Amino acid sequence: MLGLWCAGIVILLYFLYQRLSSPISKLPGPWYTKFTSLVIKYHEFSASRRVFIHQLHKQYGTIVRIAPNEVSFASLDAIREIYASGGSGYDKTELYDLFRQFGIKTMFSTLDKQTHSERKRQLADRYAMSNILREHHVSAIRDSAKAFASKCAAVAKSVDVYVYLHCYALDCVTHFMFSPSGLKSLTDENDFELMEEMTYHNSLQKNLLPYYLPHLAPYFPSWLLPRRAPKSNAYVHRVTAQTSPDEYSLLARLLRKDSSISRSQAAAECKDHMAAGIDTTGDGLCFLMWELSQPHNFRFQDRLYEDLRSAPEGTHIDRLPYLDAVIKEALRCAPPIPMSFPRYVPSGGRTIEGTFIPEGTIVSCQPYTVHRLDTKVFPDPDTFNPDRWMEEDGINERNRLFFAFSTGGRGCTGRNLATVEMKILLQEVYSRFQTTVAPDMTSSMEIDDQIISSRPKGQKCKLVFTPRKILDVGADWGLVDPQTGIFSADTRYNFRTDDGENIFLQTSGPKSPSGQLHLRLVFETGSRKYYWLNNVVAIGILTNVAETANTSLLRIDAWNMATDWNSTSFVNPSTTTTSG
């Protein structure tokens, strides 16, 4: 018995020596993380790892020990070293084995960077922006965006955009991969059921158990295993069996004659991309629209509307700066994958942020913290403020710390597709509608962590869509170009009031016998300050215009017939003057 006690003491002393002599034990962090990983596993299992790590970084700084063999970083130097050194950074950990599809490793779940690079080369041209912006893909995305907007506008009161945003993301990504066999879950009931199967489930605990207990996993009862998705699996197998996919689709690239990828591997790859494309884009858009719909953020929604409506017709979606700013800020505040991207330190160890880390140590950065910790780069980091991305001062630092899609050779392959999908949908919605939080919205929009992704905790987001465009008020205007004397019908004129607000007029109409141009008007206001225009049913122009030909000042009398109220205001036409 004494021998057993002695052996136990020796083992304990050896364990303590190993833990305390490791360079990791000298790093900042709670004392208990020198000895056990149970605490971080508890937070993983209870969906609080992200918040736990973030609080540790706020307490200890940019380097934090979170387990005896795991360190979290939150700095630009660490991001570059872990994820971009040597082109693709360090190899992934076994956590990514959880993302195999049909038991097959995909590009995302491949652990070593060499194998990943070989697979990525086979797919890279499909995810290049030049391919995504082909008219074939863009028109399909626009059709889905219009279907989404129509679906939401058709509901008189509140609409759950969480549902329809996931439909939108599913329809877009399946068209991109499988055209002409993409889904239409926004309009087809059977396809909608497939979206529900892939979206409404908890992926956390039942996926983590096999990861924690791999040797016991084969003996788990069915109720402990991750939920299966028979409809989506059958769909993927069916469409990957087709022989003539569209030439620009992902499937066509995977099944090329010179490809080394089998049909079963192609099916696994496509299922992986489909699952990733639904949740990241759908949830990202959901958090974004929720923020824009908050009363204290209406000014951002109004500015986005003005930016979209004042852009010349045909403006490329990459040339809408405020749209970019809104998307970046939403992804900064609520990145679709906010948690750690774990990697193994390579053989021989590495120096990260001036600190030597032994080989085999798990290291990571999490976007949620990278986007918040440095308050010099991101002041008021928990506040949604797209305007920060419009300021020149500090923009380079902000861009370098933008980590929503990871970075390096193993960064998000689908970032271009996701960005285009987000831009087109937001352009469609916010150039036409104002969104507000519905009165019956009671579900939590708190970030709810899954394995590495996140979603709204209540899986509901009820908004109200109010059309911005006002019906024809039937008034006549006489407008003439001061330079040419020519009027182009159906041209949008931008009027700016004397206090800098924009009012948009959609005009059309013939020339009168006297030579005046009589135009029918449709009002669209970009500011709640001038929302009274929504009730204007009669407009008249007085002829008090200055004598000079290039004058920009005219007087408008506006009558609200519902309240018998009238107002006179002055506006400045951008390119036209008035002929009384």
XYZ file of C-alpha atoms in Angstrom:
580
model
C 0.000 0.000 0.000
C 2.857 2.362 0.881
C 4.333 1.628 -2.525
C 1.127 2.730 -4.238
C 1.097 5.962 -2.255
C 4.690 6.631 -3.186
C 3.980 5.902 -6.836
C 1.015 8.268 -6.732
C 3.114 11.025 -5.196
C 5.826 10.540 -7.816
C 3.271 10.727 -10.636
C 1.731 13.865 -9.108
C 5.116 15.538 -8.718
C 6.019 14.647 -12.309
C 2.702 16.084 -13.503
C 3.285 19.311 -11.571
C 6.857 19.543 -12.831
C 5.720 19.170 -16.435
C 3.045 21.801 -16.060
C 5.139 24.321 -14.139
C 8.303 23.908 -16.214
C 6.510 24.481 -19.519
C 7.041 27.917 -21.112
C 3.252 28.090 -21.369
C 2.957 28.222 -17.563
C 4.811 31.554 -17.530
C 2.224 33.237 -19.758
C -0.584 35.433 -18.382
C -3.781 33.618 -17.459
C -5.777 32.186 -14.534
C -3.701 29.943 -12.263
C -5.892 26.887 -12.855
C -5.226 26.943 -16.606
C -1.675 25.777 -15.826
C -3.050 22.433 -14.681
C -6.334 21.606 -16.428
C -8.249 22.068 -19.659
C -11.559 21.146 -18.004
C -12.530 24.796 -17.529
C -12.200 25.709 -21.199
C -14.003 22.474 -22.141
C -16.833 23.411 -19.800
C -17.165 26.784 -21.514
C -17.061 25.120 -24.934
C -19.820 22.724 -23.980
C -21.972 25.451 -22.412
C -21.565 27.774 -25.438
C -19.661 30.418 -23.462
C -16.083 29.872 -24.709
C -16.090 33.064 -26.806
C -17.218 35.289 -23.929
C -14.897 33.547 -21.436
C -11.849 34.079 -23.655
C -12.825 37.673 -24.395
C -13.071 38.481 -20.691
C -9.645 36.909 -20.115
C -8.135 39.091 -22.847
C -9.693 42.192 -21.319
C -8.084 41.198 -18.014
C -4.682 39.904 -19.154
C -4.007 41.531 -22.534
C -3.219 40.206 -26.008
C -1.699 36.874 -24.817
C -3.697 34.547 -22.547
C -3.118 30.943 -21.474
C -6.516 29.217 -21.557
C -5.354 25.603 -20.934
C -2.045 23.852 -20.154
C -1.412 23.412 -23.887
C -3.501 26.203 -25.400
C -2.898 29.930 -25.825
C -5.191 32.624 -27.215
C -3.823 35.728 -28.950
C -5.457 38.993 -30.013
C -2.957 41.007 -32.032
C -2.042 41.700 -35.650
C 1.396 40.085 -35.221
C -0.202 36.878 -33.952
C -2.744 36.797 -36.784
C 0.001 37.113 -39.379
C 2.197 34.458 -37.775
C -0.486 31.855 -37.011
C -2.629 32.172 -40.132
C -0.436 33.649 -42.864
C 3.197 32.680 -42.254
C 4.486 30.514 -45.066
C 1.378 31.409 -47.052
C -1.131 29.279 -45.146
C 0.010 29.492 -41.540
C -0.038 26.546 -39.142
C -1.872 23.216 -39.516
C -5.390 22.843 -38.116
C -6.279 20.805 -35.037
C -8.510 17.723 -34.889
C -11.500 19.968 -34.114
C -11.952 20.290 -37.874
C -12.521 16.540 -38.203
C -16.033 17.326 -36.986
C -16.701 18.962 -40.347
C -16.231 15.892 -42.508
C -19.150 15.267 -44.848
C -20.356 11.727 -45.559
C -17.249 10.604 -43.640
C -14.986 12.304 -46.204
C -12.475 15.072 -45.511
C -13.243 18.279 -47.383
C -11.044 21.262 -48.109
C -12.240 22.925 -44.890
C -11.733 19.844 -42.701
C -8.299 18.949 -44.116
C -5.787 19.417 -41.314
C -2.445 19.844 -43.093
C -1.924 22.891 -45.268
C -0.238 21.021 -48.135
C -3.290 18.859 -48.874
C -5.515 21.888 -48.398
C -3.491 23.917 -50.913
C -3.818 21.195 -53.538
C -7.602 21.072 -53.135
C -7.918 24.854 -53.071
C -6.082 25.180 -56.383
C -8.790 23.035 -57.958
C -11.559 25.343 -56.728
C -9.975 28.793 -56.587
C -11.119 30.021 -60.006
C -14.786 29.368 -59.129
C -14.587 31.599 -56.058
C -12.651 34.340 -57.829
C -14.576 37.604 -57.958
C -14.350 37.594 -61.755
C -16.383 34.360 -61.879
C -18.871 35.358 -59.184
C -19.604 38.633 -60.993
C -20.524 36.890 -64.223
C -23.999 37.962 -65.296
C -25.169 34.355 -64.972
C -24.466 34.356 -61.221
C -25.331 37.996 -60.493
C -28.732 37.792 -62.185
C -29.599 34.682 -60.152
C -28.574 36.416 -56.916
C -30.632 39.480 -57.879
C -33.644 37.279 -58.599
C -33.321 35.740 -55.136
C -32.944 39.197 -53.562
C -36.109 40.388 -55.314
C -37.944 37.251 -54.170
C -36.817 37.944 -50.590
C -37.966 41.573 -50.738
C -41.304 40.599 -52.276
C -41.831 37.935 -49.619
C -41.197 40.435 -46.830
C -43.212 43.253 -48.415
C -46.208 40.970 -48.923
C -46.623 40.580 -45.162
C -48.727 43.457 -43.859
C -47.229 43.480 -40.371
C -44.134 41.748 -39.027
C -42.043 39.210 -40.903
C -39.413 36.824 -39.529
C -36.385 37.667 -41.659
C -34.305 34.967 -39.955
C -36.291 32.392 -41.931
C -36.183 34.126 -45.282
C -32.543 35.209 -45.033
C -31.558 31.562 -44.674
C -33.768 30.748 -47.662
C -32.025 33.493 -49.619
C -28.563 32.237 -48.690
C -29.518 28.646 -49.554
C -30.961 29.604 -52.943
C -27.898 31.679 -53.837
C -25.266 29.140 -52.833
C -27.019 26.174 -54.471
C -27.388 28.087 -57.725
C -23.685 28.924 -57.590
C -22.754 25.294 -56.994
C -25.351 23.313 -58.938
C -26.867 25.536 -61.631
C -29.270 24.787 -63.250
C -30.338 22.629 -60.281
C -30.244 25.273 -57.551
C -32.975 25.445 -54.925
C -35.786 28.002 -54.691
C -36.738 27.791 -51.041
C -38.168 31.319 -51.062
C -40.938 30.185 -53.399
C -40.992 26.363 -53.290
C -42.445 24.574 -50.254
C -40.362 21.401 -50.657
C -37.148 23.392 -50.918
C -38.233 25.395 -47.866
C -38.391 22.173 -45.839
C -34.806 21.437 -46.806
C -33.762 24.856 -45.477
C -35.535 24.142 -42.184
C -33.713 20.829 -41.851
C -30.324 22.497 -42.229
C -31.030 25.589 -40.125
C -33.100 24.722 -37.057
C -30.853 22.454 -35.048
C -28.280 22.719 -32.273
C -24.873 21.655 -33.533
C -22.883 22.179 -30.360
C -23.081 19.549 -27.622
C -23.815 16.513 -29.796
C -20.850 17.339 -32.017
C -18.474 18.058 -29.159
C -19.064 14.762 -27.344
C -17.453 12.642 -30.103
C -14.600 15.163 -30.188
C -13.993 14.873 -26.438
C -14.520 11.080 -26.331
C -13.458 9.731 -29.742
C -12.889 6.175 -28.501
C -16.392 5.968 -27.041
C -18.139 7.674 -29.958
C -18.810 4.418 -31.891
C -20.842 3.189 -28.917
C -22.981 6.304 -28.413
C -26.765 5.779 -28.618
C -28.495 7.580 -31.473
C -29.886 10.307 -29.210
C -26.310 11.379 -28.404
C -25.271 11.629 -32.046
C -25.525 14.764 -34.215
C -28.828 15.081 -36.048
C -28.865 13.717 -39.571
C -30.097 15.703 -42.561
C -31.605 13.143 -44.974
C -33.315 15.645 -47.297
C -30.265 17.797 -47.895
C -28.013 14.739 -48.182
C -30.302 13.213 -50.799
C -30.442 16.510 -52.688
C -26.648 16.828 -52.804
C -26.183 13.239 -53.982
C -28.860 13.714 -56.632
C -27.486 16.925 -58.120
C -23.850 15.809 -58.040
C -24.903 12.849 -60.181
C -25.982 15.183 -62.999
C -23.880 15.106 -66.142
C -24.340 18.629 -67.490
C -24.020 21.318 -64.808
C -23.606 24.917 -65.916
C -20.059 25.557 -67.123
C -19.423 28.274 -64.504
C -20.809 26.300 -61.550
C -18.684 24.836 -58.782
C -19.859 21.327 -59.648
C -18.674 21.665 -63.247
C -15.191 22.487 -61.963
C -15.172 19.567 -59.533
C -16.237 17.062 -62.198
C -13.944 18.160 -65.000
C -12.270 15.312 -66.844
C -8.837 16.376 -65.617
C -10.027 16.534 -61.997
C -8.771 13.984 -59.476
C -11.920 14.404 -57.371
C -14.405 11.530 -57.360
C -18.168 12.073 -57.349
C -18.369 11.083 -53.686
C -15.654 13.614 -52.858
C -17.460 16.219 -54.960
C -20.675 15.528 -53.043
C -18.865 15.940 -49.713
C -17.227 19.187 -50.834
C -20.519 20.613 -52.072
C -22.393 19.645 -48.903
C -19.724 21.411 -46.857
C -19.920 24.585 -48.951
C -23.716 24.520 -48.856
C -23.860 24.235 -45.060
C -21.264 26.968 -44.613
C -22.951 29.258 -47.129
C -26.358 29.107 -45.452
C -25.405 29.853 -41.865
C -22.636 32.418 -42.299
C -24.445 34.582 -44.856
C -27.925 34.118 -43.410
C -26.892 34.843 -39.826
C -24.586 37.695 -40.840
C -27.402 39.429 -42.729
C -29.792 38.807 -39.850
C -27.562 40.534 -37.296
C -26.955 43.378 -39.773
C -30.628 44.070 -40.489
C -31.416 43.860 -36.784
C -28.851 46.571 -36.037
C -30.056 48.855 -38.833
C -33.632 48.486 -37.576
C -32.877 49.785 -34.072
C -34.302 53.293 -33.471
C -30.913 54.646 -32.370
C -29.425 53.409 -35.668
C -32.015 54.922 -38.019
C -29.492 57.557 -39.076
C -27.303 54.804 -40.529
C -30.241 53.271 -42.366
C -31.171 56.672 -43.781
C -27.625 57.344 -44.894
C -27.470 53.950 -46.592
C -30.722 54.726 -48.392
C -29.383 58.064 -49.598
C -26.113 56.478 -50.741
C -27.965 53.822 -52.727
C -30.561 56.130 -54.264
C -28.178 58.946 -55.185
C -25.780 56.612 -57.005
C -26.012 56.915 -60.813
C -27.950 54.155 -62.514
C -25.743 51.158 -63.245
C -23.252 51.908 -60.460
C -21.248 48.771 -59.683
C -21.924 47.277 -56.257
C -18.229 47.676 -55.390
C -18.563 51.452 -55.799
C -21.072 52.057 -53.041
C -18.838 53.079 -50.125
C -21.473 53.319 -47.433
C -22.855 49.905 -48.322
C -19.329 48.543 -47.801
C -19.099 50.355 -44.469
C -22.405 48.931 -43.205
C -21.413 45.367 -44.099
C -17.949 45.677 -42.580
C -19.303 47.096 -39.346
C -21.922 44.360 -39.047
C -19.267 41.684 -39.587
C -17.004 43.409 -37.083
C -19.679 43.451 -34.385
C -21.102 39.984 -35.067
C -18.730 37.937 -37.234
C -20.517 34.766 -38.429
C -17.589 32.762 -37.038
C -16.676 34.756 -33.915
C -14.710 32.085 -32.062
C -11.191 30.681 -32.179
C -9.605 29.188 -35.299
C -7.291 26.659 -33.535
C -3.916 25.688 -35.016
C -0.905 23.587 -33.920
C 2.477 25.264 -33.495
C 4.837 23.554 -36.005
C 7.875 21.432 -35.220
C 10.621 23.312 -33.421
C 8.246 25.857 -31.897
C 7.628 29.432 -32.992
C 7.937 32.919 -31.575
C 4.567 34.654 -31.531
C 4.268 38.257 -30.407
C 7.777 38.080 -28.968
C 7.039 34.940 -26.923
C 8.421 31.462 -27.680
C 5.653 28.861 -27.953
C 6.657 25.145 -27.990
C 5.712 22.861 -30.869
C 2.378 21.102 -30.550
C 0.805 23.927 -28.552
C -2.692 24.896 -29.698
C -2.788 28.591 -30.604
C -5.597 30.730 -31.967
C -7.168 34.151 -32.395
C -10.904 34.787 -32.235
C -12.475 37.516 -34.427
C -14.877 38.610 -31.690
C -11.950 39.746 -29.533
C -9.672 40.963 -32.337
C -12.491 43.318 -33.391
C -12.879 44.764 -29.880
C -9.746 44.615 -27.748
C -7.772 47.556 -29.177
C -9.977 50.547 -28.402
C -7.548 52.922 -30.118
C -8.348 51.192 -33.394
C -12.019 50.533 -32.576
C -13.329 53.154 -30.107
C -16.612 52.150 -28.439
C -16.088 48.623 -29.790
C -19.481 47.278 -28.711
C -21.327 50.053 -30.559
C -22.574 49.518 -34.119
C -21.213 52.488 -36.075
C -20.668 52.111 -39.854
C -19.399 55.697 -40.013
C -16.098 54.565 -38.496
C -15.265 52.901 -41.837
C -15.820 56.187 -43.704
C -13.117 58.019 -41.748
C -9.688 58.196 -43.372
C -7.885 58.551 -40.063
C -6.938 55.063 -38.847
C -8.556 53.202 -41.760
C -5.426 51.128 -42.470
C -5.295 49.893 -38.882
C -8.984 49.013 -38.955
C -8.631 47.092 -42.207
C -5.625 45.158 -40.926
C -7.516 44.052 -37.807
C -10.651 43.108 -39.754
C -10.657 39.337 -39.208
C -14.214 38.243 -40.043
C -13.086 35.911 -42.851
C -9.804 34.838 -41.219
C -6.738 35.467 -43.396
C -3.954 33.754 -45.310
C -4.211 30.763 -47.608
C -6.771 29.067 -45.348
C -9.019 32.082 -45.012
C -12.675 31.816 -46.013
C -12.861 30.542 -49.591
C -16.392 31.826 -50.042
C -15.838 35.395 -48.832
C -16.332 36.898 -52.318
C -19.596 35.026 -52.845
C -20.863 35.950 -49.375
C -19.961 39.612 -49.866
C -21.735 39.844 -53.228
C -24.829 38.127 -51.810
C -24.934 40.570 -48.902
C -24.431 43.635 -51.092
C -27.101 42.706 -53.617
C -29.700 41.882 -50.972
C -29.057 45.043 -48.960
C -29.176 47.144 -52.117
C -32.525 45.604 -53.043
C -34.029 46.061 -49.573
C -32.700 49.424 -48.426
C -33.154 51.265 -51.708
C -36.873 50.449 -51.437
C -37.802 49.902 -47.800
C -37.380 51.172 -44.304
C -37.076 48.375 -41.718
C -38.074 48.672 -38.078
C -38.284 46.193 -35.203
C -41.736 44.594 -35.100
C -43.875 45.203 -31.984
C -44.242 41.432 -31.483
C -40.489 40.768 -31.598
C -39.674 39.150 -28.236
C -36.988 36.584 -29.160
C -33.395 37.076 -28.060
C -30.927 38.391 -30.647
C -27.995 37.634 -28.375
C -25.114 35.876 -30.156
C -25.526 32.124 -29.621
C -22.336 30.124 -30.192
C -22.302 26.824 -32.035
C -19.097 24.859 -32.728
C -17.258 27.742 -34.370
C -20.148 29.694 -35.905
C -22.882 31.726 -34.230
C -26.535 32.630 -34.715
C -29.283 34.652 -32.977
C -30.206 32.866 -29.769
C -33.955 32.956 -30.382
C -33.606 32.044 -34.079
C -36.187 34.711 -34.896
C -35.855 38.289 -36.063
C -39.184 39.999 -36.689
C -39.069 43.248 -38.652
C -41.561 45.507 -40.394
C -40.906 46.556 -44.005
C -42.293 49.976 -44.957
C -42.008 51.026 -48.614
C -39.968 54.179 -49.080
C -41.452 54.907 -52.489
C -44.577 57.094 -52.474
C -47.250 56.778 -55.149
C -47.662 59.377 -57.886
C -49.204 62.540 -56.409
C -50.382 63.747 -59.812
C -48.745 67.169 -59.772
C -47.336 68.977 -62.799
C -43.850 70.434 -62.873
C -42.107 72.449 -65.552
C -38.416 71.496 -65.609
C -35.862 72.343 -68.255
C -32.125 71.751 -68.456
C -30.468 75.206 -68.222
C -27.662 74.199 -70.591
C -29.542 72.441 -73.382
C -33.194 73.209 -72.816
C -33.867 69.481 -73.206
C -35.806 67.263 -70.818
C -35.180 63.519 -70.589
C -38.284 61.740 -69.366
C -38.115 59.249 -66.493
C -34.952 60.807 -65.111
C -34.285 60.898 -61.375
C -33.590 64.388 -60.041
C -31.880 64.855 -56.705
C -33.043 67.938 -54.794
C -31.038 69.031 -51.783
C -32.733 71.230 -49.203
C -31.073 74.290 -47.740
C -30.064 72.296 -44.649
C -28.362 69.550 -46.642
C -31.049 66.843 -46.718
C -31.875 64.976 -49.922
C -35.309 64.581 -51.499
C -35.578 62.300 -54.512
C -38.083 62.851 -57.307
C -38.991 60.332 -59.980
C -40.222 62.407 -62.921
C -41.890 61.756 -66.238
C -44.124 63.657 -68.595
C -44.578 65.296 -72.015
C -43.905 68.829 -73.191
C -46.934 71.121 -73.135
C -48.092 73.151 -76.183
C -46.561 76.248 -74.571
C -43.164 74.568 -74.400
C -43.179 73.867 -70.677
C -42.307 70.374 -69.444
C -45.115 69.037 -67.270
C -43.882 66.180 -65.106
C -45.585 63.652 -62.864
C -43.849 63.210 -59.510
C -43.089 60.329 -57.180
C -41.488 61.222 -53.856
C -38.816 59.241 -52.026
C -37.426 60.821 -48.884
C -34.101 59.791 -47.412
C -34.692 61.502 -44.081
C -37.320 61.222 -41.377
C -37.025 64.987 -41.029
C -38.903 65.307 -44.325
C -41.160 62.334 -43.828
C -44.155 64.687 -44.069
C -43.754 64.286 -47.837
C -45.290 60.841 -47.493
C -48.646 62.505 -46.914
C -48.352 65.188 -49.559
C -51.043 64.767 -52.181
C -50.676 68.034 -54.072
C -47.563 69.983 -55.017
C -47.330 73.334 -56.749
C -44.420 75.392 -58.026
C -44.422 79.159 -57.749
C -42.560 81.113 -60.400
C -40.421 83.160 -58.016
C -37.165 82.132 -59.672
C -34.125 84.372 -60.066
C -33.525 85.866 -63.474
C -30.147 84.222 -64.087
C -30.215 81.147 -66.287
C -28.049 79.077 -63.980
C -30.063 79.694 -60.819
C -30.424 76.784 -58.396
C -33.147 78.211 -56.168
C -36.885 77.610 -56.530
C -39.813 77.789 -54.143
C -42.124 74.836 -53.471
C -45.547 75.033 -51.866
C -46.640 71.686 -50.391
C -50.139 70.842 -49.203
C -51.021 67.928 -46.961
C -54.653 67.438 -47.897
C -55.292 65.042 -44.997
C -54.559 67.693 -42.351
C -55.218 70.878 -44.321
C -51.648 71.914 -43.573
C -49.289 73.680 -45.936
C -45.634 74.573 -45.946
C -43.331 76.556 -48.159
C -39.702 75.459 -48.472
C -36.721 76.120 -50.688
C -34.717 73.442 -52.479
C -31.728 73.379 -54.799
C -32.029 71.334 -58.005
C -28.760 69.608 -58.776
C -28.811 69.982 -62.565
C -32.072 71.699 -63.469
C -33.975 74.906 -63.080
C -37.623 75.781 -63.460
C -39.612 77.275 -66.253
C -42.770 78.751 -64.848
